[in-house]
Coordinates of C-alpha atoms and ligand atoms in Angstrom, one line a residue:
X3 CA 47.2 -99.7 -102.9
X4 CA 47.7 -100.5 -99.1
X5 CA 44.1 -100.9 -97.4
X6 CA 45.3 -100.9 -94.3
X7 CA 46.2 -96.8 -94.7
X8 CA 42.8 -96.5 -95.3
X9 CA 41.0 -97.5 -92.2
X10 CA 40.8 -94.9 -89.2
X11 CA 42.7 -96.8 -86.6
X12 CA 40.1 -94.3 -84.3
X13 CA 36.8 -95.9 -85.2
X14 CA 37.6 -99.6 -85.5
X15 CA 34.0 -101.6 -84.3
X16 CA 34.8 -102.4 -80.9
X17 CA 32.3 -106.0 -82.1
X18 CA 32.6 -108.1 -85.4
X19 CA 30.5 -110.7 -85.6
X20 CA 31.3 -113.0 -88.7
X21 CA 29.2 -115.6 -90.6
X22 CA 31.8 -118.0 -91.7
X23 CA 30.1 -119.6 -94.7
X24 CA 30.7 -121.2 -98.0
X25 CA 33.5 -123.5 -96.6
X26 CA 31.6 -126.9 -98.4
X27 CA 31.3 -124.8 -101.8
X28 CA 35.2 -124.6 -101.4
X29 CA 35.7 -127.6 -101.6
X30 CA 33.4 -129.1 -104.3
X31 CA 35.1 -125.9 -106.1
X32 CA 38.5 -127.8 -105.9
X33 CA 36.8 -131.3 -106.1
X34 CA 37.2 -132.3 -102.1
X35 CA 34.9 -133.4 -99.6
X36 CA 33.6 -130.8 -98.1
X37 CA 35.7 -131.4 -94.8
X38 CA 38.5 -130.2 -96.8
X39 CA 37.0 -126.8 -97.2
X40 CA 36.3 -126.6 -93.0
X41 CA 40.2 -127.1 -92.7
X42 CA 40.7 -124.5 -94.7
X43 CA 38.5 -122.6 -93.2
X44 CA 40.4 -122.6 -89.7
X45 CA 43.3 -121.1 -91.7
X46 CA 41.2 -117.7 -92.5
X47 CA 40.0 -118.2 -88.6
X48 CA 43.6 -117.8 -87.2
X49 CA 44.1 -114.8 -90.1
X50 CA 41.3 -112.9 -89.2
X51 CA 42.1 -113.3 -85.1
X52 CA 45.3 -111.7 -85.9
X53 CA 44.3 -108.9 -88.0
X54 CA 41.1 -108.4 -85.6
X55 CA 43.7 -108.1 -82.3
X56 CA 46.2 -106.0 -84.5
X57 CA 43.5 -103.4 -84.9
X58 CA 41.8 -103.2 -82.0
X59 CA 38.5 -105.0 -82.4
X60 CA 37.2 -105.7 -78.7
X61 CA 35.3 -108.5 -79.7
X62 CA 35.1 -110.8 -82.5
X63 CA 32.0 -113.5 -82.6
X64 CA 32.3 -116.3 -84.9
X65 CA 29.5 -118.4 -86.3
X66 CA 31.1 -121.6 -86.1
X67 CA 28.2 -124.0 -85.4
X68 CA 24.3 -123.0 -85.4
X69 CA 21.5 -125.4 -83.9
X70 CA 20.4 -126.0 -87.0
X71 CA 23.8 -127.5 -88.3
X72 CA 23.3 -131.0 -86.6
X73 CA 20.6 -131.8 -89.2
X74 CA 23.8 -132.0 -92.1
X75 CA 24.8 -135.4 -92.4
X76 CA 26.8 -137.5 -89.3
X77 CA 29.9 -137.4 -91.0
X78 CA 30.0 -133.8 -91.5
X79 CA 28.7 -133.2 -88.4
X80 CA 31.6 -134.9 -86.3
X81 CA 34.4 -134.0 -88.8
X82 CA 33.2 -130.7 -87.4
X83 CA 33.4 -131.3 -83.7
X84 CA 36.7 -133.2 -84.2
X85 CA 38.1 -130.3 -86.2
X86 CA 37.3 -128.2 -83.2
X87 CA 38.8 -129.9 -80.6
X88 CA 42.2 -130.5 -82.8
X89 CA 42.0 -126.5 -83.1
X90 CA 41.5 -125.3 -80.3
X91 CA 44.3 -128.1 -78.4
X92 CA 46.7 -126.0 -81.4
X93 CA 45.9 -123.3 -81.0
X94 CA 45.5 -122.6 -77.5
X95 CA 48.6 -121.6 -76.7
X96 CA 48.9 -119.1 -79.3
X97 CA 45.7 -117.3 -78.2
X98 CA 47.9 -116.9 -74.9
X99 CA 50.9 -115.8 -76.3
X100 CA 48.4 -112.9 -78.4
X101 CA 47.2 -112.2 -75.3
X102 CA 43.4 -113.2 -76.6
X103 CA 40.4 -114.2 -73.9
X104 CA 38.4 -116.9 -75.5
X105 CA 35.1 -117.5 -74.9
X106 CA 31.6 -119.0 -76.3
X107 CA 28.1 -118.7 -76.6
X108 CA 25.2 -121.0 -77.4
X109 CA 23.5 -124.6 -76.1
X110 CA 27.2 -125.8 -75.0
X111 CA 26.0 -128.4 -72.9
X112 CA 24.4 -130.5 -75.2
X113 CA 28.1 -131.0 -78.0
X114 CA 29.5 -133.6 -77.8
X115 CA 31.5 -134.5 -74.7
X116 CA 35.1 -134.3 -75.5
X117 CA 34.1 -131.1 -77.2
X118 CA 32.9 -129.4 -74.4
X119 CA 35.6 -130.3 -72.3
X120 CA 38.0 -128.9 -74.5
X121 CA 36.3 -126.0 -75.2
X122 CA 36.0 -124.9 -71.6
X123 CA 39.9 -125.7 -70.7
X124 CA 40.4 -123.2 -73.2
X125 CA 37.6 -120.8 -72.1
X126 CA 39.6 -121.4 -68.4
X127 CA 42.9 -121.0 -69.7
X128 CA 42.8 -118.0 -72.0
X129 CA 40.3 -116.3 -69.0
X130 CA 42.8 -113.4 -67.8
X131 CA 43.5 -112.7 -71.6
X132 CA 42.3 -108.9 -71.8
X133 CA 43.4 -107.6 -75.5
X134 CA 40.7 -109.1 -77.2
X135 CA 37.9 -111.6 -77.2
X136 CA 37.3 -114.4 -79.6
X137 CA 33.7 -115.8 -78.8
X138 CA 32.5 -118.9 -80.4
X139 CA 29.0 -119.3 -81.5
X140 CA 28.9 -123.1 -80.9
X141 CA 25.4 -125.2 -81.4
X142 CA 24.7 -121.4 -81.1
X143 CA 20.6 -120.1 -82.7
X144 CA 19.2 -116.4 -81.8
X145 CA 16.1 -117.9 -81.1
X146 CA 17.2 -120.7 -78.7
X147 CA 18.9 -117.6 -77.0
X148 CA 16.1 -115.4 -77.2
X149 CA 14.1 -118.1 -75.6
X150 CA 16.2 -118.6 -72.8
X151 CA 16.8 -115.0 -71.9
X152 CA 12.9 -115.4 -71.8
X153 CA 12.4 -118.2 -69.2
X154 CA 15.0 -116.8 -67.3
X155 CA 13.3 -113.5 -67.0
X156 CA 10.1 -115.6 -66.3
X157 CA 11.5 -117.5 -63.0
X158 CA 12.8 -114.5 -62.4
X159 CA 9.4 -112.7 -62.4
X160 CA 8.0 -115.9 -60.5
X161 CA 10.4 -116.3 -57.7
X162 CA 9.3 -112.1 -57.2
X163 CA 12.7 -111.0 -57.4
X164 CA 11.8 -108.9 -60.8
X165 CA 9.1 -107.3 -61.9
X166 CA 7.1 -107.0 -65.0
X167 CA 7.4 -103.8 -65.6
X168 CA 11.4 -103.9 -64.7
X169 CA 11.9 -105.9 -67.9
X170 CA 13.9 -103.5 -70.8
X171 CA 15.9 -103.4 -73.4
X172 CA 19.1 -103.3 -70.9
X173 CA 17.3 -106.4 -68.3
X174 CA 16.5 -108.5 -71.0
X175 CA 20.2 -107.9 -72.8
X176 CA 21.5 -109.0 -69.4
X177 CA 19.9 -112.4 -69.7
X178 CA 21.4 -113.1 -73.6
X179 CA 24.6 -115.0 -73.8
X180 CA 26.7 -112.1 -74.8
X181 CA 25.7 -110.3 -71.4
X182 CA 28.5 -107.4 -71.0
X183 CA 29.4 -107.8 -74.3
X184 CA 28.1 -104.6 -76.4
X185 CA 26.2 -105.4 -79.8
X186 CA 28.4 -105.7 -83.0
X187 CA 28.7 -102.7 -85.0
X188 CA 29.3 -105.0 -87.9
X189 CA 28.0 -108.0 -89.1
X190 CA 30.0 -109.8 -92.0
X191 CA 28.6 -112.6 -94.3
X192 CA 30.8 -114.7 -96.5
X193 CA 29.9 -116.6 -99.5
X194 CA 27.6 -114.6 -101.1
X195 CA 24.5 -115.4 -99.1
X196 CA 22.1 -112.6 -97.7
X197 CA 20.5 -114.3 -95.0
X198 CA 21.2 -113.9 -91.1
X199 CA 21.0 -117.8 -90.5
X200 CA 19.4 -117.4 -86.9
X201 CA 22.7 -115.8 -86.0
X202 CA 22.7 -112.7 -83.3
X203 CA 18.7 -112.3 -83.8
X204 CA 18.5 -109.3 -80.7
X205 CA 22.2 -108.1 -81.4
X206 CA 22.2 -107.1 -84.9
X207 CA 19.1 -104.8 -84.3
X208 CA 21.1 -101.6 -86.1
X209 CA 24.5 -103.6 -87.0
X210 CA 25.4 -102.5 -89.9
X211 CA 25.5 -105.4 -92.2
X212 CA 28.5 -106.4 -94.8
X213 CA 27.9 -109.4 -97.7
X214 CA 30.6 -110.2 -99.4
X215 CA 30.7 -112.8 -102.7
X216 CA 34.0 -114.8 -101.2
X217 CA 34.0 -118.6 -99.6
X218 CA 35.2 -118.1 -95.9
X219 CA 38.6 -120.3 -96.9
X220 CA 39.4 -117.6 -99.4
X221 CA 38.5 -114.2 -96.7
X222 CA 41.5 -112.6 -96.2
X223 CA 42.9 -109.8 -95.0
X224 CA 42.8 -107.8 -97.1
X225 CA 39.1 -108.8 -97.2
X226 CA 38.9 -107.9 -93.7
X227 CA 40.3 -104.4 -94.5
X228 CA 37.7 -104.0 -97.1
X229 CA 34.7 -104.7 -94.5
X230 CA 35.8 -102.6 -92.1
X231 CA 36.4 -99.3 -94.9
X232 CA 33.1 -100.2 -95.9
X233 CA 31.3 -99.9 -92.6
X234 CA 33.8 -96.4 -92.0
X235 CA 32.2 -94.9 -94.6
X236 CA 28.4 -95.4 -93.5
X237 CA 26.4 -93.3 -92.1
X238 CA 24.4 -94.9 -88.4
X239 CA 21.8 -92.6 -88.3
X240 CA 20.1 -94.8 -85.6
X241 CA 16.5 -93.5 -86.2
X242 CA 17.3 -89.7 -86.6
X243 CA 18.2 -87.3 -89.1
X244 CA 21.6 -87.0 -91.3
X245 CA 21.4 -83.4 -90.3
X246 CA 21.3 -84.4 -86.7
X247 CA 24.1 -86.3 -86.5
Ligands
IPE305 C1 30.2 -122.7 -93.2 O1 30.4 -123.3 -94.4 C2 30.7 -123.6 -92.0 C3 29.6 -124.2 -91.2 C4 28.4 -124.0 -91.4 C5 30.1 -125.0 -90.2 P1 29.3 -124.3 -95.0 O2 29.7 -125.7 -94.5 O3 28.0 -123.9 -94.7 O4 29.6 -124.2 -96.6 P2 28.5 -124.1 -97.7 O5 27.6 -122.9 -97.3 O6 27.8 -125.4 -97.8 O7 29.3 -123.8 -98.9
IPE306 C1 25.4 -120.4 -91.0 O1 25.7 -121.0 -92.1 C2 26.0 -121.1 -89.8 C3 27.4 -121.0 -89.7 C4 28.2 -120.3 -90.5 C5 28.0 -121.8 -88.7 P1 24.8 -122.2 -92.8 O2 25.5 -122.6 -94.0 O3 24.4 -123.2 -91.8 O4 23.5 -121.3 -93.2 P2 22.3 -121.6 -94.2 O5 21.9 -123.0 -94.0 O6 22.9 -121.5 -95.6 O7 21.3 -120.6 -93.9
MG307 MG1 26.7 -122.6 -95.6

């Protein structure tokens, strides 16, 4: 049966956010390094992009580094960062051509130089893109972000230019790294793990949330499909009643 007939092309999530995980059980699956599964990995990255734009999804957030990532060992660590900068110099140019705006969240400053370079060429090149955004969390943690939001709001408060009582759910949103960028409507975890991972900690307050029992090399689109049926067929009650709705 074709999935795709079954999603309301009307209420697509204007914000996906993915955890990407299960790329190093991949591998040891097929008996590779675990690098091997990352490569693989970018192939279900440039899949789901594509099916994301060709739907309509606003805004897609990919986990592709958290904070707590450097602690895995050197190796893996700058196979990683290579793997990004090779990626992005590919595929670049075909984020223009799709018309796709790319951006990024987390601690950017403190990856590795060539990696930050690269990542903000793209950022600058793909900036007038308006069909859909592809934002990268990179050395990204909800609580590193939660924190900064914090001391912003703090020298804010200081320098007198905000008050205490000024500081809301919409102010403090303002200060997060996805400023402007609505909360997902769907969170999706790969590999069969049910944990958030410090991922999207003030964000995801009433995502709905999607777990699904596949490595991220093997998430398809057809996978993709699923997720989003899934999440059509819930009920966002968002405190209230059913009969309120
Ligand atoms: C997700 O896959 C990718 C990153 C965290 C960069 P993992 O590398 O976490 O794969 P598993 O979870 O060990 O299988
Ligand atoms: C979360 O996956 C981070 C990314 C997908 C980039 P991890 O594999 O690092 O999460 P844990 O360690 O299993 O919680
Ligand atoms: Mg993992």
């Amino acid at each position: 049966m074709d999935l795709k007939t079954q999603i309301n092309l009307d209420v697509i999530p204007p914000h996906i956010a993915i955890i990407m995980d299960g790329n190093g059980r991949w591998a040891k699956k097929y008996g590779k390094p675990r690098v091997f599964g990352h490569r693989n990995g970018v192939k279900a990255v440039r899949e789901i992009t594509e099916v994301a734009a060709n739907l309509g999804v606003s805004y897609l957030t990919l986990y592709a580094f958290s904070t707590e990532n450097w602690n895995r060992p050197r190796l893996e660590v700058n196979a990683l960062m290579s793997l990004l900068v090779e990626t992005l110099k590919v595929e670049i140019n075909t984020l223009n051509k799709n018309n796709i705006k790319l951006t990024a969240i987390g601690d950017l400053s403190q990856l590795p130089s060539r990696t930050y370079d690269t990542l903000l060429e793209g950022v600058e090149k793909t900036k007038n893109n308006d069909r859909m955004t592809l934002n990268l969390a990179l050395n990204y943690s909800g609580r590193w972000e939660i924190i900064q939001a914090t001391k912003a709001i703090a020298e804010k408060v200081k320098a007198g230019v905000l008050s205490p009582s000024e500081v809301s759910d919409q102010v403090f949103s303002e200060h997060l790294a996805t400023a402007g960028i609505p909360d997902p409507e769907l969170l999706i975890r790969t590999s069969g793990e049910y944990r958030i991972s410090n991922y999207l900690l003030w964000q995801i307050a009433y995502s709905e949330l999607y777990f699904v029992d596949i490595y991220w090399p093997d998430f398809r689109e057809e996978d993709f499909y699923k997720a989003i049926i899934d999440f059509q067929q819930r009920e966002r009650r968002f405190g209230k009643t059913s009969d309120q709705l």
